[in-house]
């Protein structure tokens, strides 16, 4: 399927094959094809190559491609299903291996993998390799033990290197590579080759309707006002990235959270509301160009209803632009004629003012999406060309952004715009109304338009379970704030049943395609609709493209990576025709978003070219010699003074510091940072604790989310109880995300009294119950690593076998029970009338449970200091089960 490499791809491969480095290409230029070529070369028993940073879907795709090409020694996937005893034999068999990062780290630390036999390591999506990630830890361990193997990295995300100080240089330092290979789209070799094999491109700039243009202007005005307010309330956010142009891009939310997350607990409700409003407004812009008029109006009305009900908005609903947006949105769907003059009212004014509309008086307008009409024209043109061609009818692939859009397009092509919009209206606004009438203009337009291609060939039913459609129902504020994605999923499921039920009489079209997300329309010529984004398999569209081999591709939505993929696809099939219809709204937000993505990538490559020209790379960067400082595990600063009074400053040889780490902790970045600071890591499976720093110090590490979950489930109590029994110094480490605020709760959430649902209250009770438990608060994993190093100073080294042997049946430390047996103590605490305050006095007065049973009620009252507790305990001990009265049950229930 992949085919031979193109000219510029061959040059890329040879450059990276001859020397280690980082290959950075433009998005969509086929970085996976280059990686596949390396996998072909090293898929043999004589080499051992590890591929890092891949997902399960990517691994399956690569293996499938190699199997198709007849590679005999296919790559193997090593997960936790492969036992530790079997992994060594798998390593020695050679070939390419996909190994999870956690397993690979453990095998390097325990020498289970023969590091000297590794031919090299391939790193996919190299822009994600930061200093503290597992892949960087693996590369450092690999380079410490293997000085001859290669390291080759791949990525196609140039924009990721445009933020931060010397980002590409830091990534190259973590990768231990010296060379950077840049291949933008404007590279001479790439541009000249693709120009010689470019497809026939037809750009159709579709005009927005006047109402859509007015709505778009209103939304942009509101977004601009929200951005100004956001900067006014937060002067520190005066940065170039927070512009209206960037607010249209997909990465805007990630960008603004990057700036605000560290301060989120200090921000006022106004700022948080503005951030959420920007997200909602971006969703409105997407719905405006992506879906139909009924879908857009339903979302808008539901948002307004939610905002009015709860009164939580930043004020944008009361702007003039908001009023204009509602008026034009309703005018696209319906109008209400004046009963006296027969003319329509000022659209939407009655609803804005809160007056009730007269029922049954609406005349439907149901404005058709302009792109639908353009798509019909394109399909008719393709049909005419197929009739006149001598090579037989050409196949058609239609690509839209998401699953819902594909479902709407399928229904439009097969049933027509009028049926689709009427069904959507009936599901939302027309549930409790009499069947509305089409306006005269709308009836004339619908008669002239027809149903697209509904009378051509067999009709299609969706061939898989996924489908899309119009959203229904009202949004609540909770859904609006955080669950728009969940709502869309539910709407797609509801719409699936209606679409399929409305098309039961149609012939089902099942196509044998390697994807579960396509929508079939026609068998002859084969016409398929496929989403660009949101597929469970990221390579499903690539598979469909090579399986269908379309002569015509209709890009209903613009996607930069797929446009480049089509260029490579055409160049790899010279002589075979390919026509691409590019539908885009002229002068719209959609066009601006696409152009902004192009500009950002171009600027990112220009920045990287300048940075590469001035980059100073040390000769020892690759770590093939012992001079690379990044491989030295000595945390001592360079300006540290040496005491020359002790044998002329000679250092006495000491045993290396060692930390025992639970296997499950290798999902975090802390073990990598500890190893970097010179601490030896010994991975074992622990039942008690996560980190053993010394025979007496046991640490249980919790992230904030894990802490809240453990407190709510009661699991943390059990963990602290185990640590307190088997270690003299139990420690609870609460570790924060460095990108998030170093605050457990916001200042506004502090309470004066203890509450059962409050996290700080639960932590307070935990420390009261375990007096020896110590809490450590760390703002980041780097701070945790430094703190661990300080705690280990002048401490004996822990024993891994002893730590592994600690179970529930192990002997407890004397401090855990203060010379009392924990078993009877637990039993005593569960008796009525006994609590943590009087338990100690009771154990001092009664040497055993037998002595306790023989005590009178007066003696118990003297020890417990409370007559009621003494009576409860005495009756619990001396009342038989047959004598138990309801009164006793009631008192026991009240005690609990």
GROMACS .gro file of N, CA and C in nm, residues 760-878:
model
  357
  760UNK      N    1  -0.965   1.907   5.281
  760UNK     CA    2  -0.878   1.948   5.393
  760UNK      C    3  -0.927   1.888   5.525
  761UNK      N    4  -1.058   1.876   5.540
  761UNK     CA    5  -1.111   1.814   5.662
  761UNK      C    6  -1.071   1.667   5.670
  762UNK      N    7  -1.077   1.598   5.558
  762UNK     CA    8  -1.039   1.457   5.558
  762UNK      C    9  -0.890   1.440   5.586
  763UNK      N   10  -0.807   1.529   5.533
  763UNK     CA   11  -0.664   1.523   5.563
  763UNK      C   12  -0.638   1.550   5.710
  764UNK      N   13  -0.712   1.642   5.768
  764UNK     CA   14  -0.697   1.671   5.912
  764UNK      C   15  -0.730   1.549   5.996
  765UNK      N   16  -0.840   1.484   5.964
  765UNK     CA   17  -0.877   1.362   6.037
  765UNK      C   18  -0.773   1.252   6.019
  766UNK      N   19  -0.714   1.246   5.900
  766UNK     CA   20  -0.613   1.144   5.874
  766UNK      C   21  -0.490   1.165   5.962
  767UNK      N   22  -0.447   1.290   5.974
  767UNK     CA   23  -0.329   1.317   6.058
  767UNK      C   24  -0.360   1.298   6.206
  768UNK      N   25  -0.484   1.323   6.247
  768UNK     CA   26  -0.520   1.297   6.387
  768UNK      C   27  -0.521   1.148   6.418
  769UNK      N   28  -0.562   1.069   6.321
  769UNK     CA   29  -0.569   0.924   6.343
  769UNK      C   30  -0.431   0.860   6.337
  770UNK      N   31  -0.340   0.915   6.257
  770UNK     CA   32  -0.204   0.861   6.246
  770UNK      C   33  -0.105   0.971   6.286
  771UNK      N   34  -0.076   0.982   6.415
  771UNK     CA   35   0.009   1.093   6.462
  771UNK      C   36   0.150   1.089   6.404
  772UNK      N   37   0.202   0.970   6.371
  772UNK     CA   38   0.339   0.962   6.318
  772UNK      C   39   0.347   0.987   6.168
  773UNK      N   40   0.234   0.999   6.101
  773UNK     CA   41   0.232   1.022   5.957
  773UNK      C   42   0.277   1.165   5.926
  774UNK      N   43   0.369   1.179   5.833
  774UNK     CA   44   0.418   1.310   5.792
  774UNK      C   45   0.370   1.341   5.650
  775UNK      N   46   0.329   1.464   5.629
  775UNK     CA   47   0.284   1.509   5.498
  775UNK      C   48   0.393   1.592   5.432
  776UNK      N   49   0.421   1.562   5.306
  776UNK     CA   50   0.517   1.639   5.227
  776UNK      C   51   0.441   1.699   5.109
  777UNK      N   52   0.456   1.830   5.091
  777UNK     CA   53   0.390   1.901   4.982
  777UNK      C   54   0.496   1.943   4.882
  778UNK      N   55   0.483   1.895   4.759
  778UNK     CA   56   0.584   1.925   4.657
  778UNK      C   57   0.517   1.987   4.535
  779UNK      N   58   0.568   2.100   4.486
  779UNK     CA   59   0.505   2.166   4.371
  779UNK      C   60   0.531   2.097   4.238
  780UNK      N   61   0.631   2.008   4.233
  780UNK     CA   62   0.663   1.942   4.105
  780UNK      C   63   0.745   1.817   4.134
  781UNK      N   64   0.757   1.727   4.037
  781UNK     CA   65   0.844   1.609   4.055
  781UNK      C   66   0.990   1.646   4.076
  782UNK      N   67   1.037   1.757   4.017
  782UNK     CA   68   1.175   1.799   4.039
  782UNK      C   69   1.200   1.831   4.187
  783UNK      N   70   1.104   1.900   4.248
  783UNK     CA   71   1.117   1.930   4.391
  783UNK      C   72   1.112   1.802   4.474
  784UNK      N   73   1.032   1.706   4.433
  784UNK     CA   74   1.025   1.578   4.504
  784UNK      C   75   1.158   1.506   4.499
  785UNK      N   76   1.223   1.503   4.383
  785UNK     CA   77   1.352   1.436   4.370
  785UNK      C   78   1.456   1.501   4.461
  786UNK      N   79   1.456   1.632   4.466
  786UNK     CA   80   1.552   1.702   4.555
  786UNK      C   81   1.522   1.672   4.701
  787UNK      N   82   1.395   1.665   4.737
  787UNK     CA   83   1.357   1.636   4.874
  787UNK      C   84   1.395   1.494   4.913
  788UNK      N   85   1.376   1.398   4.823
  788UNK     CA   86   1.416   1.260   4.851
  788UNK      C   87   1.566   1.252   4.878
  789UNK      N   88   1.643   1.326   4.801
  789UNK     CA   89   1.788   1.323   4.821
  789UNK      C   90   1.825   1.377   4.958
  790UNK      N   91   1.756   1.479   5.003
  790UNK     CA   92   1.783   1.534   5.137
  790UNK      C   93   1.741   1.436   5.246
  791UNK      N   94   1.629   1.368   5.227
  791UNK     CA   95   1.582   1.273   5.327
  791UNK      C   96   1.674   1.152   5.340
  792UNK      N   97   1.745   1.118   5.234
  792UNK     CA   98   1.831   1.000   5.237
  792UNK      C   99   1.969   1.026   5.296
  793UNK      N  100   2.004   1.149   5.319
  793UNK     CA  101   2.137   1.178   5.371
  793UNK      C  102   2.157   1.115   5.508
  794UNK      N  103   2.271   1.047   5.521
  794UNK     CA  104   2.311   0.982   5.647
  794UNK      C  105   2.209   0.877   5.692
  795UNK      N  106   2.137   0.821   5.596
  795UNK     CA  107   2.042   0.715   5.627
  795UNK      C  108   2.093   0.583   5.571
  796UNK      N  109   2.069   0.472   5.641
  796UNK     CA  110   2.110   0.341   5.585
  796UNK      C  111   2.031   0.308   5.460
  797UNK      N  112   2.088   0.226   5.375
  797UNK     CA  113   2.024   0.191   5.249
  797UNK      C  114   1.916   0.083   5.273
  798UNK      N  115   1.806   0.093   5.201
  798UNK     CA  116   1.698  -0.006   5.220
  798UNK      C  117   1.734  -0.139   5.153
  799UNK      N  118   1.668  -0.243   5.200
  799UNK     CA  119   1.688  -0.377   5.146
  799UNK      C  120   1.565  -0.414   5.064
  800UNK      N  121   1.587  -0.445   4.935
  800UNK     CA  122   1.475  -0.474   4.846
  800UNK      C  123   1.402  -0.601   4.889
  801UNK      N  124   1.475  -0.704   4.927
  801UNK     CA  125   1.410  -0.829   4.967
  801UNK      C  126   1.324  -0.808   5.091
  802UNK      N  127   1.373  -0.728   5.185
  802UNK     CA  128   1.294  -0.701   5.306
  802UNK      C  129   1.169  -0.621   5.273
  803UNK      N  130   1.181  -0.524   5.182
  803UNK     CA  131   1.064  -0.443   5.144
  803UNK      C  132   0.960  -0.527   5.073
  804UNK      N  133   1.005  -0.618   4.987
  804UNK     CA  134   0.911  -0.704   4.915
  804UNK      C  135   0.842  -0.802   5.009
  805UNK      N  136   0.911  -0.840   5.117
  805UNK     CA  137   0.856  -0.942   5.208
  805UNK      C  138   0.750  -0.887   5.301
  806UNK      N  139   0.735  -0.754   5.308
  806UNK     CA  140   0.638  -0.695   5.399
  806UNK      C  141   0.497  -0.716   5.345
  807UNK      N  142   0.416  -0.789   5.420
  807UNK     CA  143   0.276  -0.813   5.386
  807UNK      C  144   0.192  -0.788   5.510
  808UNK      N  145   0.065  -0.821   5.500
  808UNK     CA  146  -0.025  -0.800   5.614
  808UNK      C  147   0.010  -0.889   5.732
  809UNK      N  148   0.084  -0.999   5.707
  809UNK     CA  149   0.119  -1.091   5.815
  809UNK      C  150   0.257  -1.064   5.873
  810UNK      N  151   0.324  -0.958   5.827
  810UNK     CA  152   0.459  -0.930   5.875
  810UNK      C  153   0.456  -0.873   6.016
  811UNK      N  154   0.573  -0.878   6.079
  811UNK     CA  155   0.585  -0.822   6.214
  811UNK      C  156   0.580  -0.670   6.206
  812UNK      N  157   0.510  -0.609   6.302
  812UNK     CA  158   0.498  -0.463   6.303
  812UNK      C  159   0.614  -0.403   6.381
  813UNK      N  160   0.641  -0.278   6.355
  813UNK     CA  161   0.746  -0.207   6.429
  813UNK      C  162   0.690  -0.168   6.565
  814UNK      N  163   0.776  -0.156   6.667
  814UNK     CA  164   0.725  -0.124   6.801
  814UNK      C  165   0.649   0.007   6.806
  815UNK      N  166   0.695   0.107   6.727
  815UNK     CA  167   0.628   0.237   6.733
  815UNK      C  168   0.485   0.231   6.680
  816UNK      N  169   0.453   0.132   6.599
  816UNK     CA  170   0.321   0.129   6.537
  816UNK      C  171   0.212   0.100   6.637
  817UNK      N  172   0.246   0.024   6.742
  817UNK     CA  173   0.141  -0.013   6.837
  817UNK      C  174   0.175   0.025   6.980
  818UNK      N  175   0.290   0.088   7.000
  818UNK     CA  176   0.331   0.126   7.136
  818UNK      C  177   0.321   0.007   7.231
  819UNK      N  178   0.379  -0.103   7.187
  819UNK     CA  179   0.387  -0.226   7.265
  819UNK      C  180   0.254  -0.297   7.280
  820UNK      N  181   0.155  -0.258   7.198
  820UNK     CA  182   0.026  -0.328   7.198
  820UNK      C  183   0.014  -0.407   7.069
  821UNK      N  184  -0.051  -0.521   7.079
  821UNK     CA  185  -0.071  -0.604   6.961
  821UNK      C  186  -0.178  -0.540   6.872
  822UNK      N  187  -0.149  -0.523   6.743
  822UNK     CA  188  -0.245  -0.452   6.656
  822UNK      C  189  -0.375  -0.529   6.633
  823UNK      N  190  -0.371  -0.663   6.637
  823UNK     CA  191  -0.493  -0.739   6.614
  823UNK      C  192  -0.599  -0.712   6.719
  824UNK      N  193  -0.571  -0.739   6.848
  824UNK     CA  194  -0.670  -0.707   6.953
  824UNK      C  195  -0.704  -0.558   6.959
  825UNK      N  196  -0.607  -0.473   6.926
  825UNK     CA  197  -0.634  -0.329   6.927
  825UNK      C  198  -0.740  -0.293   6.822
  826UNK      N  199  -0.730  -0.351   6.703
  826UNK     CA  200  -0.831  -0.326   6.600
  826UNK      C  201  -0.967  -0.378   6.644
  827UNK      N  202  -0.968  -0.496   6.706
  827UNK     CA  203  -1.094  -0.553   6.754
  827UNK      C  204  -1.157  -0.462   6.860
  828UNK      N  205  -1.073  -0.409   6.947
  828UNK     CA  206  -1.122  -0.322   7.054
  828UNK      C  207  -1.183  -0.194   6.998
  829UNK      N  208  -1.119  -0.137   6.895
  829UNK     CA  209  -1.170  -0.012   6.838
  829UNK      C  210  -1.303  -0.030   6.768
  830UNK      N  211  -1.337  -0.152   6.733
  830UNK     CA  212  -1.464  -0.176   6.665
  830UNK      C  213  -1.578  -0.204   6.762
  831UNK      N  214  -1.550  -0.211   6.893
  831UNK     CA  215  -1.655  -0.237   6.992
  831UNK      C  216  -1.729  -0.108   7.026
  832UNK      N  217  -1.858  -0.118   7.060
  832UNK     CA  218  -1.934   0.002   7.098
  832UNK      C  219  -1.877   0.066   7.224
  833UNK      N  220  -1.871   0.198   7.223
  833UNK     CA  221  -1.822   0.272   7.338
  833UNK      C  222  -1.673   0.294   7.340
  834UNK      N  223  -1.599   0.231   7.249
  834UNK     CA  224  -1.453   0.244   7.245
  834UNK      C  225  -1.416   0.329   7.123
  835UNK      N  226  -1.332   0.430   7.146
  835UNK     CA  227  -1.286   0.514   7.036
  835UNK      C  228  -1.137   0.541   7.051
  836UNK      N  229  -1.081   0.619   6.961
  836UNK     CA  230  -0.937   0.643   6.963
  836UNK      C  231  -0.892   0.718   7.087
  837UNK      N  232  -0.984   0.792   7.151
  837UNK     CA  233  -0.946   0.871   7.269
  837UNK      C  234  -0.936   0.787   7.395
  838UNK      N  235  -1.028   0.693   7.414
  838UNK     CA  236  -1.028   0.614   7.538
  838UNK      C  237  -0.968   0.475   7.522
  839UNK      N  238  -0.926   0.441   7.399
  839UNK     CA  239  -0.874   0.306   7.376
  839UNK      C  240  -0.745   0.284   7.453
  840UNK      N  241  -0.658   0.387   7.457
  840UNK     CA  242  -0.529   0.372   7.525
  840UNK      C  243  -0.549   0.346   7.674
  841UNK      N  244  -0.639   0.419   7.737
  841UNK     CA  245  -0.664   0.400   7.880
  841UNK      C  246  -0.722   0.262   7.908
  842UNK      N  247  -0.809   0.215   7.821
  842UNK     CA  248  -0.869   0.083   7.838
  842UNK      C  249  -0.763  -0.026   7.827
  843UNK      N  250  -0.667  -0.012   7.732
  843UNK     CA  251  -0.563  -0.113   7.717
  843UNK      C  252  -0.466  -0.110   7.835
  844UNK      N  253  -0.444   0.008   7.894
  844UNK     CA  254  -0.357   0.016   8.011
  844UNK      C  255  -0.421  -0.050   8.132
  845UNK      N  256  -0.556  -0.042   8.143
  845UNK     CA  257  -0.625  -0.099   8.259
  845UNK      C  258  -0.652  -0.247   8.245
  846UNK      N  259  -0.668  -0.294   8.120
  846UNK     CA  260  -0.697  -0.436   8.097
  846UNK      C  261  -0.583  -0.495   8.016
  847UNK      N  262  -0.516  -0.593   8.073
  847UNK     CA  263  -0.401  -0.649   8.006
  847UNK      C  264  -0.434  -0.736   7.886
  848UNK      N  265  -0.558  -0.791   7.883
  848UNK     CA  266  -0.597  -0.879   7.774
  848UNK      C  267  -0.748  -0.871   7.756
  849UNK      N  268  -0.796  -0.933   7.650
  849UNK     CA  269  -0.940  -0.935   7.626
  849UNK      C  270  -1.012  -1.019   7.733
  850UNK      N  271  -0.945  -1.123   7.781
  850UNK     CA  272  -1.007  -1.205   7.887
  850UNK      C  273  -1.027  -1.123   8.014
  851UNK      N  274  -0.929  -1.040   8.049
  851UNK     CA  275  -0.942  -0.954   8.167
  851UNK      C  276  -1.051  -0.849   8.145
  852UNK      N  277  -1.063  -0.801   8.020
  852UNK     CA  278  -1.166  -0.700   7.990
  852UNK      C  279  -1.306  -0.759   8.007
  853UNK      N  280  -1.323  -0.885   7.966
  853UNK     CA  281  -1.455  -0.948   7.974
  853UNK      C  282  -1.500  -0.964   8.119
  854UNK      N  283  -1.407  -0.984   8.211
  854UNK     CA  284  -1.441  -1.008   8.351
  854UNK      C  285  -1.461  -0.880   8.431
  855UNK      N  286  -1.445  -0.762   8.368
  855UNK     CA  287  -1.463  -0.636   8.440
  855UNK      C  288  -1.610  -0.603   8.456
  856UNK      N  289  -1.640  -0.533   8.568
  856UNK     CA  290  -1.777  -0.488   8.591
  856UNK      C  291  -1.802  -0.358   8.515
  857UNK      N  292  -1.929  -0.318   8.513
  857UNK     CA  293  -1.963  -0.196   8.440
  857UNK      C  294  -1.903  -0.075   8.510
  858UNK      N  295  -1.893  -0.077   8.644
  858UNK     CA  296  -1.834   0.036   8.717
  858UNK      C  297  -1.684   0.048   8.685
  859UNK      N  298  -1.615  -0.065   8.676
  859UNK     CA  299  -1.472  -0.060   8.641
  859UNK      C  300  -1.452  -0.005   8.499
  860UNK      N  301  -1.538  -0.046   8.409
  860UNK     CA  302  -1.528   0.005   8.273
  860UNK      C  303  -1.554   0.154   8.268
  861UNK      N  304  -1.652   0.200   8.347
  861UNK     CA  305  -1.681   0.344   8.349
  861UNK      C  306  -1.564   0.422   8.403
  862UNK      N  307  -1.492   0.365   8.498
  862UNK     CA  308  -1.375   0.434   8.553
  862UNK      C  309  -1.263   0.443   8.450
  863UNK      N  310  -1.243   0.337   8.372
  863UNK     CA  311  -1.138   0.338   8.270
  863UNK      C  312  -1.175   0.426   8.150
  864UNK      N  313  -1.301   0.417   8.107
  864UNK     CA  314  -1.343   0.491   7.988
  864UNK      C  315  -1.374   0.637   8.019
  865UNK      N  316  -1.405   0.666   8.145
  865UNK     CA  317  -1.436   0.804   8.181
  865UNK      C  318  -1.573   0.849   8.136
  866UNK      N  319  -1.660   0.755   8.099
  866UNK     CA  320  -1.793   0.790   8.051
  866UNK      C  321  -1.886   0.673   8.080
  867UNK      N  322  -1.992   0.699   8.155
  867UNK     CA  323  -2.082   0.591   8.194
  867UNK      C  324  -2.159   0.535   8.075
  868UNK      N  325  -2.196   0.620   7.981
  868UNK     CA  326  -2.272   0.573   7.865
  868UNK      C  327  -2.188   0.478   7.780
  869UNK      N  328  -2.062   0.516   7.754
  869UNK     CA  329  -1.973   0.428   7.678
  869UNK      C  330  -1.949   0.297   7.751
  870UNK      N  331  -1.936   0.305   7.885
  870UNK     CA  332  -1.914   0.183   7.963
  870UNK      C  333  -2.036   0.091   7.954
  871UNK      N  334  -2.158   0.148   7.961
  871UNK     CA  335  -2.278   0.065   7.951
  871UNK      C  336  -2.288  -0.002   7.813
  872UNK      N  337  -2.255   0.074   7.705
  872UNK     CA  338  -2.260   0.016   7.571
  872UNK      C  339  -2.162  -0.099   7.557
  873UNK      N  340  -2.041  -0.080   7.610
  873UNK     CA  341  -1.940  -0.185   7.598
  873UNK      C  342  -1.978  -0.305   7.683
  874UNK      N  343  -2.030  -0.282   7.806
  874UNK     CA  344  -2.066  -0.393   7.894
  874UNK      C  345  -2.179  -0.476   7.835
  875UNK      N  346  -2.282  -0.406   7.780
  875UNK     CA  347  -2.393  -0.479   7.721
  875UNK      C  348  -2.351  -0.553   7.595
  876UNK      N  349  -2.259  -0.495   7.518
  876UNK     CA  350  -2.210  -0.562   7.398
  876UNK      C  351  -2.138  -0.692   7.433
  877UNK      N  352  -2.063  -0.691   7.546
  877UNK     CA  353  -1.984  -0.809   7.584
  877UNK      C  354  -2.072  -0.916   7.648
  878UNK      N  355  -2.170  -0.876   7.732
  878UNK     CA  356  -2.242  -0.972   7.814
  878UNK      C  357  -2.381  -1.006   7.762
   0.00000   0.00000   0.00000
